[in-house]
C-alpha cells in the first residue's frame, strides 16, 4: 500500500511539473512574448490616458475655483488676456 501511494504521489508530481513546464514554454514563444508586450503597452497607454483625463479635470476644476475667487468670467478674461498680450508684445 505504501509503495502504491509513493508511486501515485510521484506520478502526480511528475504530471504537475510536466504541465507547468509545457505552460511555461508556451508563454515563452516569440509570438506569446510579443502578445504579452503588446498587452502591457496597451495597458500602459490606457493608464496614461486615464491619468491625463484626471489631470485635465483637476486643472479645469482648479481654474474654475480661481476664476470664482478672483471674480473673473469668460468674456472679460479674453479681453483682458488680449490686452495683456498686446502690452507684452509692445514691451518686447
Coordinates of C-alpha atoms in Angstrom, one line a residue:
X1 CA 0.0 0.0 0.0
X2 CA 2.8 2.4 0.9
X3 CA 4.5 1.7 -2.4
X4 CA 1.4 2.5 -4.4
X5 CA 0.9 5.8 -2.5
X6 CA 4.5 6.7 -3.2
X7 CA 4.1 5.8 -6.9
X8 CA 0.8 7.8 -7.2
X9 CA 2.4 10.8 -5.5
X10 CA 5.4 10.7 -7.8
X11 CA 3.2 10.3 -10.8
X12 CA 1.1 13.3 -9.7
X13 CA 4.1 15.5 -9.1
X14 CA 5.6 14.5 -12.4
X15 CA 2.3 15.3 -14.3
X16 CA 2.1 18.7 -12.5
X17 CA 5.7 19.5 -13.4
X18 CA 5.1 18.4 -17.0
X19 CA 2.0 20.6 -17.4
X20 CA 3.7 23.6 -15.8
X21 CA 6.8 23.2 -18.0
X22 CA 4.5 23.0 -21.1
X23 CA 2.7 26.1 -20.0
X24 CA 5.9 28.0 -19.3
X25 CA 7.3 27.0 -22.7
X26 CA 4.1 28.1 -24.4
X27 CA 4.3 31.5 -22.7
X28 CA 7.9 32.0 -23.8
X29 CA 7.4 31.5 -27.6
X30 CA 8.2 34.6 -29.6
X31 CA 4.5 35.1 -30.5
X32 CA 3.4 34.9 -26.9
X33 CA 6.1 37.3 -25.7
X34 CA 5.1 39.7 -28.5
X35 CA 1.5 39.4 -27.5
X36 CA 2.3 40.0 -23.8
X37 CA 4.4 43.1 -24.7
X38 CA 1.5 44.5 -26.8
X39 CA -0.9 43.9 -24.0
X40 CA 1.3 45.7 -21.5
X41 CA 1.8 48.5 -23.9
X42 CA -2.0 48.9 -24.3
X43 CA -2.5 48.8 -20.5
X44 CA 0.2 51.5 -20.1
X45 CA -1.4 53.7 -22.8
X46 CA -4.8 53.3 -21.2
X47 CA -3.4 54.2 -17.8
X48 CA -1.7 57.3 -19.3
X49 CA -4.9 58.4 -21.0
X50 CA -6.8 58.0 -17.7
X51 CA -4.2 59.9 -15.8
X52 CA -4.3 62.7 -18.4
X53 CA -8.1 62.9 -18.1
X54 CA -7.9 63.1 -14.4
X55 CA -5.2 65.8 -14.6
X56 CA -7.2 67.9 -17.1
X57 CA -10.3 67.5 -14.9
X58 CA -8.4 68.7 -11.8
X59 CA -6.8 71.6 -13.8
X60 CA -10.3 72.7 -15.0
X61 CA -11.7 72.4 -11.6
X62 CA -8.9 74.5 -10.1
X63 CA -9.2 77.1 -12.8
X64 CA -12.9 77.4 -12.1
X65 CA -12.1 77.8 -8.4
X66 CA -9.6 80.5 -9.1
X67 CA -11.9 82.3 -11.5
X68 CA -14.6 82.3 -8.8
X69 CA -12.3 83.7 -6.2
X70 CA -10.8 86.4 -8.5
X71 CA -14.3 87.3 -9.9
X72 CA -13.3 86.6 -13.5
X73 CA -15.7 85.5 -16.2
X74 CA -15.0 84.1 -19.7
X75 CA -15.8 87.3 -21.7
X76 CA -13.8 89.8 -19.6
X77 CA -11.0 87.3 -19.3
X78 CA -10.5 87.0 -23.1
X79 CA -10.5 90.8 -23.5
X80 CA -8.0 91.2 -20.6
X81 CA -5.9 88.4 -21.9
X82 CA -5.7 90.1 -25.3
X83 CA -4.9 93.5 -23.8
X84 CA -2.1 91.9 -21.7
X85 CA -0.7 90.1 -24.7
X86 CA -0.6 93.4 -26.7
X87 CA 1.2 95.1 -23.8
X88 CA 3.8 92.3 -23.5
X89 CA 4.4 92.4 -27.3
X90 CA 4.8 96.2 -27.3
X91 CA 7.3 95.9 -24.4
X92 CA 9.4 93.4 -26.2

